[in-house]
């Protein structure tokens, strides 16, 4: 942006060569008419005040979403902590909560600035045209991110493209567009960040205060109505939360059932055995796994859709299984599920988790054998991990070093 500013200072803005025509008479009587928008709320001060709320919401949503993506697609060279056990529960809860809260903020922001869509001429110079183009990109990216994010919360995907990569890359587009927009508008933002010194509060106008009051109430309502899927004490009042933490088999929600995964034949096979491939490979039945030393842990399971719930798990520590297979402490592990047609049917577990004593091959949930929908006969449960990496219906584990 500094280079762009220097260019304009030296050469002046490049004017468009083509003279733009006056709008047709029908438009001159409509929104393109000078003074068509007289409401004081369509002003820079209101836009900046709403932007002060929307900007941090987008920033928190972007950073927590980036953390979630890195956890799900962790590079081998990047070490991430397995603790605190509730880490991902907090970050993903914030991601979804701020994303939902950003919806009314974005709608109000668009309402405040929409008269500028009818400015004539549409572009006064090349620089102005590029600025307006960047704003269009920002609007489309923001709407796409919030819209697809909401659909993901309810697990409805009415589009032909994969959600995760599209949501991830458009988030970078939105972040870049926001950064560019803030840089271009920085003088205006600074000028209207505070009420002019010495100006009485009454000059703010009751309509602006009323708008901000209604906006704050709207954000509070949508947040309170949905955040209970993460903050379990608020579950009873979160009437719009897609999932309640206490609903589902064994008191825990289910994203994907055994029927949907098509694993009944495998998990109901009386001859089921867990294969562990390593320097000293072996296979164990569920009864033999149950005869091994059992560990217990209270761990949350947190899904990318935002819901989370804690539960009591028991089973065999992963590091004990790896030791029996002749693996070195902290070796990576690859876990295979009986579910075949899923992007998460194979999961890589870094050493930070394989050596953690709370990472289990779980056999029981809340004091009872795992229900089929929760991963019977055995599943992975680990601290500070997304739910999609807590592999259910485990078939095989391979030490990959």
mmCIF file of C-alpha atoms in Angstrom:
data_model
loop_
_atom_site.group_PDB
_atom_site.id
_atom_site.type_symbol
_atom_site.label_atom_id
_atom_site.label_comp_id
_atom_site.label_asym_id
_atom_site.label_seq_id
_atom_site.Cartn_x
_atom_site.Cartn_y
_atom_site.Cartn_z
ATOM 1 C CA UNK A 1 0.000 0.000 0.000
ATOM 2 C CA UNK A 2 2.923 2.350 0.671
ATOM 3 C CA UNK A 3 4.094 1.903 -2.914
ATOM 4 C CA UNK A 4 0.596 2.626 -4.200
ATOM 5 C CA UNK A 5 0.387 5.782 -2.094
ATOM 6 C CA UNK A 6 3.747 6.973 -3.420
ATOM 7 C CA UNK A 7 2.633 6.377 -6.999
ATOM 8 C CA UNK A 8 -0.488 8.460 -6.509
ATOM 9 C CA UNK A 9 1.495 11.238 -4.856
ATOM 10 C CA UNK A 10 3.946 11.451 -7.758
ATOM 11 C CA UNK A 11 1.752 10.887 -10.765
ATOM 12 C CA UNK A 12 -1.754 11.450 -9.485
ATOM 13 C CA UNK A 13 -4.583 8.932 -9.954
ATOM 14 C CA UNK A 14 -4.895 7.520 -13.456
ATOM 15 C CA UNK A 15 -8.214 8.740 -14.845
ATOM 16 C CA UNK A 16 -10.326 6.461 -16.976
ATOM 17 C CA UNK A 17 -10.023 7.519 -20.623
ATOM 18 C CA UNK A 18 -13.643 6.753 -21.434
ATOM 19 C CA UNK A 19 -16.128 9.343 -20.263
ATOM 20 C CA UNK A 20 -18.922 7.538 -18.464
ATOM 21 C CA UNK A 21 -22.442 8.543 -19.546
ATOM 22 C CA UNK A 22 -24.989 10.051 -17.259
ATOM 23 C CA UNK A 23 -27.382 7.491 -15.803
ATOM 24 C CA UNK A 24 -30.690 7.048 -17.613
ATOM 25 C CA UNK A 25 -33.546 9.240 -16.481
ATOM 26 C CA UNK A 26 -35.226 6.335 -14.709
ATOM 27 C CA UNK A 27 -32.107 5.901 -12.574
ATOM 28 C CA UNK A 28 -31.757 9.606 -11.946
ATOM 29 C CA UNK A 29 -35.176 9.410 -10.350
ATOM 30 C CA UNK A 30 -34.098 6.377 -8.339
ATOM 31 C CA UNK A 31 -31.083 5.409 -6.260
ATOM 32 C CA UNK A 32 -28.601 7.235 -8.546
ATOM 33 C CA UNK A 33 -30.349 10.541 -7.852
ATOM 34 C CA UNK A 34 -28.217 12.953 -5.864
ATOM 35 C CA UNK A 35 -29.319 12.963 -2.241
ATOM 36 C CA UNK A 36 -31.347 9.762 -2.636
ATOM 37 C CA UNK A 37 -30.080 8.454 0.691
ATOM 38 C CA UNK A 38 -30.641 11.001 3.421
ATOM 39 C CA UNK A 39 -30.582 8.656 6.425
ATOM 40 C CA UNK A 40 -27.764 9.732 8.743
ATOM 41 C CA UNK A 41 -26.980 6.086 9.476
ATOM 42 C CA UNK A 42 -25.468 5.628 6.005
ATOM 43 C CA UNK A 43 -22.397 7.592 7.047
ATOM 44 C CA UNK A 44 -18.703 6.858 7.682
ATOM 45 C CA UNK A 45 -19.009 7.167 11.471
ATOM 46 C CA UNK A 46 -21.644 4.407 11.671
ATOM 47 C CA UNK A 47 -19.683 2.236 9.237
ATOM 48 C CA UNK A 48 -16.535 2.579 11.361
ATOM 49 C CA UNK A 49 -18.356 1.826 14.623
ATOM 50 C CA UNK A 50 -19.896 -1.359 13.180
ATOM 51 C CA UNK A 51 -16.557 -2.252 11.593
ATOM 52 C CA UNK A 52 -14.872 -2.055 15.004
ATOM 53 C CA UNK A 53 -17.052 -4.992 16.018
ATOM 54 C CA UNK A 54 -17.025 -6.906 12.753
ATOM 55 C CA UNK A 55 -13.247 -6.731 12.285
ATOM 56 C CA UNK A 56 -12.309 -8.488 15.554
ATOM 57 C CA UNK A 57 -15.038 -11.094 14.972
ATOM 58 C CA UNK A 58 -13.563 -11.935 11.577
ATOM 59 C CA UNK A 59 -10.022 -11.950 13.002
ATOM 60 C CA UNK A 60 -10.884 -14.401 15.794
ATOM 61 C CA UNK A 61 -12.869 -16.554 13.379
ATOM 62 C CA UNK A 62 -9.977 -16.606 10.889
ATOM 63 C CA UNK A 63 -7.254 -17.432 13.424
ATOM 64 C CA UNK A 64 -9.233 -20.181 15.173
ATOM 65 C CA UNK A 65 -10.231 -21.633 11.803
ATOM 66 C CA UNK A 66 -6.600 -21.626 10.714
ATOM 67 C CA UNK A 67 -5.644 -23.469 13.917
ATOM 68 C CA UNK A 68 -8.355 -26.063 13.262
ATOM 69 C CA UNK A 69 -7.145 -26.581 9.704
ATOM 70 C CA UNK A 70 -3.538 -27.010 10.827
ATOM 71 C CA UNK A 71 -4.602 -29.550 13.451
ATOM 72 C CA UNK A 72 -6.492 -31.556 10.848
ATOM 73 C CA UNK A 73 -3.687 -31.344 8.271
ATOM 74 C CA UNK A 74 -0.642 -31.103 10.499
ATOM 75 C CA UNK A 75 2.677 -30.980 8.603
ATOM 76 C CA UNK A 76 5.275 -33.461 9.823
ATOM 77 C CA UNK A 77 7.705 -30.660 10.639
ATOM 78 C CA UNK A 78 5.249 -28.772 12.859
ATOM 79 C CA UNK A 79 4.955 -29.839 16.509
ATOM 80 C CA UNK A 80 1.685 -28.966 18.198
ATOM 81 C CA UNK A 81 0.829 -29.488 21.874
ATOM 82 C CA UNK A 82 -1.476 -32.256 23.072
ATOM 83 C CA UNK A 83 -2.435 -30.156 26.084
ATOM 84 C CA UNK A 84 -4.493 -28.534 27.454
ATOM 85 C CA UNK A 85 -7.096 -31.218 26.919
ATOM 86 C CA UNK A 86 -9.775 -28.553 26.387
ATOM 87 C CA UNK A 87 -7.733 -26.448 23.947
ATOM 88 C CA UNK A 88 -9.558 -27.377 20.747
ATOM 89 C CA UNK A 89 -12.886 -27.198 22.536
ATOM 90 C CA UNK A 90 -12.243 -23.519 23.289
ATOM 91 C CA UNK A 91 -10.768 -22.534 19.930
ATOM 92 C CA UNK A 92 -13.392 -24.273 17.804
ATOM 93 C CA UNK A 93 -16.182 -23.048 20.048
ATOM 94 C CA UNK A 94 -14.873 -19.501 19.539
ATOM 95 C CA UNK A 95 -14.620 -20.116 15.807
ATOM 96 C CA UNK A 96 -18.254 -21.075 15.431
ATOM 97 C CA UNK A 97 -19.553 -18.546 17.984
ATOM 98 C CA UNK A 98 -17.774 -15.591 16.377
ATOM 99 C CA UNK A 99 -18.802 -16.786 12.930
ATOM 100 C CA UNK A 100 -22.458 -16.834 13.945
ATOM 101 C CA UNK A 101 -22.135 -13.483 15.742
ATOM 102 C CA UNK A 102 -20.569 -12.007 12.599
ATOM 103 C CA UNK A 103 -23.724 -12.688 10.567
ATOM 104 C CA UNK A 104 -25.839 -9.828 12.026
ATOM 105 C CA UNK A 105 -22.739 -7.631 12.163
ATOM 106 C CA UNK A 106 -22.080 -8.176 8.450
ATOM 107 C CA UNK A 107 -25.716 -7.624 7.515
ATOM 108 C CA UNK A 108 -25.797 -4.288 9.353
ATOM 109 C CA UNK A 109 -22.438 -3.266 7.895
ATOM 110 C CA UNK A 110 -23.727 -3.981 4.384
ATOM 111 C CA UNK A 111 -26.922 -2.034 5.106
ATOM 112 C CA UNK A 112 -24.935 0.971 6.299
ATOM 113 C CA UNK A 113 -22.697 1.131 3.221
ATOM 114 C CA UNK A 114 -25.014 -0.164 0.485
ATOM 115 C CA UNK A 115 -25.861 3.354 -0.841
ATOM 116 C CA UNK A 116 -22.277 3.542 -2.083
ATOM 117 C CA UNK A 117 -23.185 0.787 -4.557
ATOM 118 C CA UNK A 118 -25.230 3.446 -6.389
ATOM 119 C CA UNK A 119 -22.482 6.066 -6.547
ATOM 120 C CA UNK A 120 -22.098 7.625 -9.993
ATOM 121 C CA UNK A 121 -19.828 7.325 -11.814
ATOM 122 C CA UNK A 122 -19.059 3.788 -10.627
ATOM 123 C CA UNK A 123 -15.321 4.445 -10.973
ATOM 124 C CA UNK A 124 -13.658 7.856 -10.988
ATOM 125 C CA UNK A 125 -10.163 6.496 -11.718
ATOM 126 C CA UNK A 126 -8.230 3.275 -12.114
ATOM 127 C CA UNK A 127 -7.298 3.370 -8.433
ATOM 128 C CA UNK A 128 -10.938 3.903 -7.466
ATOM 129 C CA UNK A 129 -12.013 1.060 -9.774
ATOM 130 C CA UNK A 130 -9.510 -1.310 -8.148
ATOM 131 C CA UNK A 131 -10.693 -0.243 -4.713
ATOM 132 C CA UNK A 132 -14.313 -0.981 -5.597
ATOM 133 C CA UNK A 133 -13.299 -4.314 -7.090
ATOM 134 C CA UNK A 134 -11.519 -5.240 -3.848
ATOM 135 C CA UNK A 135 -14.652 -4.330 -1.892
ATOM 136 C CA UNK A 136 -16.725 -6.584 -4.166
ATOM 137 C CA UNK A 137 -14.275 -9.444 -3.556
ATOM 138 C CA UNK A 138 -14.455 -8.784 0.192
ATOM 139 C CA UNK A 139 -18.249 -8.838 0.212
ATOM 140 C CA UNK A 140 -18.492 -12.064 -1.787
ATOM 141 C CA UNK A 141 -15.790 -13.813 0.253
ATOM 142 C CA UNK A 142 -17.342 -12.763 3.570
ATOM 143 C CA UNK A 143 -20.816 -13.887 2.528
ATOM 144 C CA UNK A 144 -19.411 -17.175 1.205
ATOM 145 C CA UNK A 145 -17.489 -17.870 4.430
ATOM 146 C CA UNK A 146 -20.357 -17.132 6.788
ATOM 147 C CA UNK A 147 -22.945 -18.827 4.588
ATOM 148 C CA UNK A 148 -21.037 -22.060 4.050
ATOM 149 C CA UNK A 149 -19.959 -22.048 7.694
ATOM 150 C CA UNK A 150 -23.583 -21.944 8.819
ATOM 151 C CA UNK A 151 -24.478 -24.768 6.441
ATOM 152 C CA UNK A 152 -21.585 -26.791 7.840
ATOM 153 C CA UNK A 153 -22.857 -26.326 11.398
ATOM 154 C CA UNK A 154 -26.071 -28.101 10.411
ATOM 155 C CA UNK A 155 -24.208 -30.510 8.093
ATOM 156 C CA UNK A 156 -26.059 -29.505 4.929
ATOM 157 C CA UNK A 157 -23.920 -29.168 1.791
ATOM 158 C CA UNK A 158 -26.067 -28.065 -1.181
ATOM 159 C CA UNK A 159 -23.088 -27.492 -3.496
ATOM 160 C CA UNK A 160 -20.887 -29.678 -5.717
ATOM 161 C CA UNK A 161 -17.483 -28.685 -4.286
ATOM 162 C CA UNK A 162 -15.767 -30.031 -1.138
ATOM 163 C CA UNK A 163 -16.440 -27.794 1.857
ATOM 164 C CA UNK A 164 -13.105 -27.931 3.703
ATOM 165 C CA UNK A 165 -10.672 -26.767 0.979
ATOM 166 C CA UNK A 166 -13.121 -24.196 -0.389
ATOM 167 C CA UNK A 167 -13.816 -22.749 3.057
ATOM 168 C CA UNK A 168 -10.100 -22.675 3.862
ATOM 169 C CA UNK A 169 -8.882 -20.926 0.718
ATOM 170 C CA UNK A 170 -11.735 -18.423 0.525
ATOM 171 C CA UNK A 171 -10.900 -17.530 4.133
ATOM 172 C CA UNK A 172 -7.466 -16.422 2.920
ATOM 173 C CA UNK A 173 -9.120 -14.411 0.145
ATOM 174 C CA UNK A 174 -11.378 -12.736 2.713
ATOM 175 C CA UNK A 175 -8.435 -12.028 5.031
ATOM 176 C CA UNK A 176 -6.445 -10.454 2.203
ATOM 177 C CA UNK A 177 -9.411 -8.383 1.054
ATOM 178 C CA UNK A 178 -10.068 -7.147 4.597
ATOM 179 C CA UNK A 179 -6.421 -6.194 5.038
ATOM 180 C CA UNK A 180 -6.441 -4.282 1.750
ATOM 181 C CA UNK A 181 -9.742 -2.597 2.601
ATOM 182 C CA UNK A 182 -8.518 -1.465 6.025
ATOM 183 C CA UNK A 183 -5.285 -0.137 4.502
ATOM 184 C CA UNK A 184 -7.155 1.848 1.842
ATOM 185 C CA UNK A 185 -9.706 3.205 4.304
ATOM 186 C CA UNK A 186 -7.276 3.793 7.175
ATOM 187 C CA UNK A 187 -7.425 7.617 7.022
ATOM 188 C CA UNK A 188 -11.232 7.462 7.086
ATOM 189 C CA UNK A 189 -11.183 4.919 9.913
ATOM 190 C CA UNK A 190 -8.839 7.073 11.996
ATOM 191 C CA UNK A 191 -10.931 10.186 11.351
ATOM 192 C CA UNK A 192 -14.148 8.515 12.524
ATOM 193 C CA UNK A 193 -12.811 6.120 15.167
ATOM 194 C CA UNK A 194 -13.902 8.445 17.971
ATOM 195 C CA UNK A 195 -16.609 11.035 18.281
ATOM 196 C CA UNK A 196 -15.147 14.472 17.545
ATOM 197 C CA UNK A 197 -13.600 15.932 20.674
ATOM 198 C CA UNK A 198 -15.938 18.322 22.412
ATOM 199 C CA UNK A 199 -18.979 17.174 20.448
ATOM 200 C CA UNK A 200 -21.924 16.378 22.746
ATOM 201 C CA UNK A 201 -23.153 12.818 22.815
ATOM 202 C CA UNK A 202 -26.503 13.987 21.475
ATOM 203 C CA UNK A 203 -24.875 14.647 18.110
ATOM 204 C CA UNK A 204 -24.470 10.909 17.757
ATOM 205 C CA UNK A 205 -28.169 10.830 17.129
ATOM 206 C CA UNK A 206 -30.733 8.542 18.747
ATOM 207 C CA UNK A 207 -31.072 6.554 15.531
ATOM 208 C CA UNK A 208 -27.411 5.522 15.600
ATOM 209 C CA UNK A 209 -27.546 4.615 19.259
ATOM 210 C CA UNK A 210 -30.752 2.728 18.601
ATOM 211 C CA UNK A 211 -29.203 0.847 15.697
ATOM 212 C CA UNK A 212 -26.182 -0.162 17.770
ATOM 213 C CA UNK A 213 -28.410 -1.200 20.666
ATOM 214 C CA UNK A 214 -30.530 -3.411 18.419
ATOM 215 C CA UNK A 215 -27.381 -4.797 16.791
ATOM 216 C CA UNK A 216 -25.839 -5.633 20.170
ATOM 217 C CA UNK A 217 -29.042 -7.312 21.271
ATOM 218 C CA UNK A 218 -29.206 -9.300 18.039
ATOM 219 C CA UNK A 219 -25.634 -10.499 18.387
ATOM 220 C CA UNK A 220 -26.316 -11.463 22.001
ATOM 221 C CA UNK A 221 -29.466 -13.383 21.118
ATOM 222 C CA UNK A 222 -27.972 -15.410 18.259
ATOM 223 C CA UNK A 223 -24.901 -16.172 20.355
ATOM 224 C CA UNK A 224 -26.893 -17.236 23.411
ATOM 225 C CA UNK A 225 -29.246 -19.273 21.236
ATOM 226 C CA UNK A 226 -26.406 -21.332 19.725
ATOM 227 C CA UNK A 227 -23.378 -21.324 22.026
ATOM 228 C CA UNK A 228 -24.886 -23.948 24.322
ATOM 229 C CA UNK A 229 -23.583 -26.685 22.021
ATOM 230 C CA UNK A 230 -20.106 -25.697 23.291
ATOM 231 C CA UNK A 231 -20.823 -24.115 26.688
ATOM 232 C CA UNK A 232 -22.874 -26.942 28.108
ATOM 233 C CA UNK A 233 -24.415 -25.006 31.057
ATOM 234 C CA UNK A 234 -26.193 -22.854 28.459
ATOM 235 C CA UNK A 235 -27.529 -25.865 26.570
ATOM 236 C CA UNK A 236 -31.092 -25.446 27.875
ATOM 237 C CA UNK A 237 -31.407 -21.875 26.589
ATOM 238 C CA UNK A 238 -29.602 -22.432 23.291
ATOM 239 C CA UNK A 239 -32.768 -23.257 21.401
ATOM 240 C CA UNK A 240 -31.115 -22.877 17.986
ATOM 241 C CA UNK A 241 -28.101 -25.072 18.732
ATOM 242 C CA UNK A 242 -28.080 -27.946 16.202
ATOM 243 C CA UNK A 243 -26.902 -30.375 18.900
ATOM 244 C CA UNK A 244 -27.246 -30.654 22.632
ATOM 245 C CA UNK A 245 -24.293 -32.098 24.516
ATOM 246 C CA UNK A 246 -26.464 -34.613 26.397
ATOM 247 C CA UNK A 247 -28.414 -35.996 23.427
ATOM 248 C CA UNK A 248 -27.372 -39.203 21.700
ATOM 249 C CA UNK A 249 -26.428 -42.764 22.587
ATOM 250 C CA UNK A 250 -24.712 -42.980 25.976
ATOM 251 C CA UNK A 251 -25.356 -39.272 26.544
ATOM 252 C CA UNK A 252 -23.072 -38.068 23.734
ATOM 253 C CA UNK A 253 -24.012 -36.613 20.330
ATOM 254 C CA UNK A 254 -23.229 -38.505 17.131
ATOM 255 C CA UNK A 255 -22.189 -36.942 13.841
ATOM 256 C CA UNK A 256 -21.943 -40.084 11.734
ATOM 257 C CA UNK A 257 -23.784 -43.257 12.625
ATOM 258 C CA UNK A 258 -22.568 -46.792 12.045
ATOM 259 C CA UNK A 259 -25.355 -47.236 9.497
ATOM 260 C CA UNK A 260 -24.256 -44.162 7.536
ATOM 261 C CA UNK A 261 -20.636 -45.372 7.650
ATOM 262 C CA UNK A 262 -21.616 -48.822 6.394
ATOM 263 C CA UNK A 263 -19.578 -50.681 9.022
ATOM 264 C CA UNK A 264 -22.148 -53.071 10.523
ATOM 265 C CA UNK A 265 -20.713 -56.190 8.879
ATOM 266 C CA UNK A 266 -17.180 -55.447 10.104
ATOM 267 C CA UNK A 267 -17.930 -54.348 13.657
ATOM 268 C CA UNK A 268 -20.444 -57.130 14.318
ATOM 269 C CA UNK A 269 -18.041 -59.816 13.152
ATOM 270 C CA UNK A 270 -17.365 -62.056 16.180
ATOM 271 C CA UNK A 271 -13.895 -62.665 14.792
ATOM 272 C CA UNK A 272 -12.942 -58.950 14.836
ATOM 273 C CA UNK A 273 -9.327 -58.347 15.764
ATOM 274 C CA UNK A 274 -7.283 -55.183 15.972
ATOM 275 C CA UNK A 275 -4.132 -55.379 13.845
ATOM 276 C CA UNK A 276 -1.101 -53.431 15.028
ATOM 277 C CA UNK A 277 1.662 -53.316 12.422
ATOM 278 C CA UNK A 278 5.179 -52.525 13.607
ATOM 279 C CA UNK A 279 8.564 -54.137 14.317
ATOM 280 C CA UNK A 280 6.660 -56.754 16.356
ATOM 281 C CA UNK A 281 3.236 -56.914 14.740
ATOM 282 C CA UNK A 282 0.325 -58.518 16.551
ATOM 283 C CA UNK A 283 -3.454 -58.773 16.529
ATOM 284 C CA UNK A 284 -5.827 -58.712 19.490
ATOM 285 C CA UNK A 285 -9.502 -59.461 19.949
ATOM 286 C CA UNK A 286 -11.691 -57.088 21.935
ATOM 287 C CA UNK A 287 -11.596 -59.505 24.880
ATOM 288 C CA UNK A 288 -7.786 -59.515 24.767
ATOM 289 C CA UNK A 289 -7.732 -55.718 24.622
ATOM 290 C CA UNK A 290 -10.040 -55.601 27.630
ATOM 291 C CA UNK A 291 -7.649 -57.906 29.521
ATOM 292 C CA UNK A 292 -4.795 -55.422 29.097
ATOM 293 C CA UNK A 293 -4.211 -52.670 31.721
ATOM 294 C CA UNK A 294 -7.014 -50.149 31.330
ATOM 295 C CA UNK A 295 -6.672 -46.387 31.688
ATOM 296 C CA UNK A 296 -9.434 -43.907 32.356
ATOM 297 C CA UNK A 297 -9.760 -40.304 31.252
ATOM 298 C CA UNK A 298 -12.349 -37.548 31.190
ATOM 299 C CA UNK A 299 -11.950 -35.932 27.792
ATOM 300 C CA UNK A 300 -14.096 -33.727 25.586
ATOM 301 C CA UNK A 301 -14.917 -34.653 22.043
ATOM 302 C CA UNK A 302 -15.191 -31.576 19.850
ATOM 303 C CA UNK A 303 -16.434 -31.530 16.289
ATOM 304 C CA UNK A 304 -15.614 -28.918 13.680
ATOM 305 C CA UNK A 305 -19.311 -27.955 13.568
ATOM 306 C CA UNK A 306 -18.797 -26.402 17.009
ATOM 307 C CA UNK A 307 -20.450 -28.823 19.411
ATOM 308 C CA UNK A 308 -18.459 -30.429 22.193
ATOM 309 C CA UNK A 309 -19.123 -32.593 25.219
ATOM 310 C CA UNK A 310 -17.029 -34.238 27.898
ATOM 311 C CA UNK A 311 -17.303 -37.932 28.684
ATOM 312 C CA UNK A 312 -15.669 -40.689 30.726
ATOM 313 C CA UNK A 313 -13.567 -42.988 28.565
ATOM 314 C CA UNK A 314 -11.580 -46.093 29.353
ATOM 315 C CA UNK A 315 -9.354 -48.320 27.268
ATOM 316 C CA UNK A 316 -5.761 -49.160 26.429
ATOM 317 C CA UNK A 317 -3.175 -46.404 26.200
ATOM 318 C CA UNK A 318 -1.876 -45.988 22.667
ATOM 319 C CA UNK A 319 1.680 -45.798 23.913
ATOM 320 C CA UNK A 320 1.272 -49.232 25.562
ATOM 321 C CA UNK A 321 0.157 -50.724 22.253
ATOM 322 C CA UNK A 322 3.072 -49.088 20.453
ATOM 323 C CA UNK A 323 5.523 -50.345 23.046
ATOM 324 C CA UNK A 324 4.160 -53.869 22.596
ATOM 325 C CA UNK A 325 4.651 -53.455 18.832
ATOM 326 C CA UNK A 326 8.299 -52.518 19.342
ATOM 327 C CA UNK A 327 7.880 -48.849 18.403
ATOM 328 C CA UNK A 328 10.056 -46.121 19.876
ATOM 329 C CA UNK A 329 8.438 -43.589 22.234
ATOM 330 C CA UNK A 330 6.869 -40.792 20.228
ATOM 331 C CA UNK A 331 6.692 -42.688 16.926
ATOM 332 C CA UNK A 332 3.940 -41.559 14.577
ATOM 333 C CA UNK A 333 0.918 -43.794 14.110
ATOM 334 C CA UNK A 334 -1.440 -44.316 11.192
ATOM 335 C CA UNK A 335 -4.941 -45.448 12.133
ATOM 336 C CA UNK A 336 -7.350 -47.107 9.686
ATOM 337 C CA UNK A 337 -11.102 -47.233 10.151
ATOM 338 C CA UNK A 338 -13.545 -49.818 8.868
ATOM 339 C CA UNK A 339 -15.338 -46.876 7.275
ATOM 340 C CA UNK A 340 -13.979 -46.789 3.733
ATOM 341 C CA UNK A 341 -15.534 -43.861 1.898
ATOM 342 C CA UNK A 342 -14.555 -40.956 4.094
ATOM 343 C CA UNK A 343 -11.728 -38.411 3.859
ATOM 344 C CA UNK A 344 -10.938 -39.276 7.487
ATOM 345 C CA UNK A 345 -10.987 -43.074 7.232
ATOM 346 C CA UNK A 346 -7.185 -42.946 7.583
ATOM 347 C CA UNK A 347 -5.746 -40.743 10.315
ATOM 348 C CA UNK A 348 -2.142 -39.871 11.109
ATOM 349 C CA UNK A 349 -1.311 -39.296 14.765
ATOM 350 C CA UNK A 350 1.889 -37.346 15.553
ATOM 351 C CA UNK A 351 4.221 -38.282 18.383
ATOM 352 C CA UNK A 352 2.880 -35.559 20.682
ATOM 353 C CA UNK A 353 -0.296 -37.622 20.965
ATOM 354 C CA UNK A 354 1.023 -41.189 20.712
ATOM 355 C CA UNK A 355 3.162 -40.678 23.807
ATOM 356 C CA UNK A 356 0.511 -38.816 25.779
ATOM 357 C CA UNK A 357 -0.915 -41.029 28.563
ATOM 358 C CA UNK A 358 -4.432 -39.695 27.900
ATOM 359 C CA UNK A 359 -4.521 -40.901 24.298
ATOM 360 C CA UNK A 360 -6.513 -44.116 24.374
ATOM 361 C CA UNK A 361 -7.874 -46.856 22.219
ATOM 362 C CA UNK A 362 -11.215 -46.504 23.967
ATOM 363 C CA UNK A 363 -13.389 -49.540 24.673
ATOM 364 C CA UNK A 364 -15.984 -48.004 27.002
ATOM 365 C CA UNK A 365 -17.867 -44.735 27.203
ATOM 366 C CA UNK A 366 -19.460 -43.447 30.401
ATOM 367 C CA UNK A 367 -18.989 -46.822 32.077
ATOM 368 C CA UNK A 368 -20.523 -48.974 29.335
ATOM 369 C CA UNK A 369 -19.147 -50.671 26.210
ATOM 370 C CA UNK A 370 -19.037 -48.354 23.230
ATOM 371 C CA UNK A 371 -22.247 -48.141 21.265
ATOM 372 C CA UNK A 372 -21.873 -48.924 17.592
ATOM 373 C CA UNK A 373 -22.563 -45.304 16.711
ATOM 374 C CA UNK A 374 -19.701 -44.263 18.998
ATOM 375 C CA UNK A 375 -17.144 -46.552 17.399
ATOM 376 C CA UNK A 376 -17.627 -50.102 18.726
ATOM 377 C CA UNK A 377 -15.587 -52.235 19.031
ATOM 378 C CA UNK A 378 -12.778 -49.673 19.554
ATOM 379 C CA UNK A 379 -12.106 -46.031 18.783
ATOM 380 C CA UNK A 380 -9.481 -43.354 19.316
ATOM 381 C CA UNK A 381 -9.905 -40.641 21.947
ATOM 382 C CA UNK A 382 -7.155 -38.089 22.510
ATOM 383 C CA UNK A 383 -6.803 -34.684 24.171
ATOM 384 C CA UNK A 384 -6.940 -31.436 22.197
ATOM 385 C CA UNK A 385 -7.914 -33.057 18.881
ATOM 386 C CA UNK A 386 -10.744 -32.392 16.404
ATOM 387 C CA UNK A 387 -13.539 -34.948 16.443
ATOM 388 C CA UNK A 388 -12.844 -35.981 12.845
ATOM 389 C CA UNK A 389 -9.445 -37.280 14.050
ATOM 390 C CA UNK A 390 -10.951 -39.322 16.908
ATOM 391 C CA UNK A 391 -11.251 -42.311 14.590
ATOM 392 C CA UNK A 392 -14.168 -44.665 15.157
ATOM 393 C CA UNK A 393 -14.469 -48.361 14.224
ATOM 394 C CA UNK A 394 -10.699 -48.884 14.296
ATOM 395 C CA UNK A 395 -9.531 -51.773 12.112
ATOM 396 C CA UNK A 396 -5.754 -51.419 11.960
ATOM 397 C CA UNK A 397 -2.904 -49.307 13.304
ATOM 398 C CA UNK A 398 0.513 -48.952 11.669
ATOM 399 C CA UNK A 399 3.686 -47.553 13.201
ATOM 400 C CA UNK A 400 5.165 -45.129 10.667
ATOM 401 C CA UNK A 401 8.118 -43.840 12.702
#
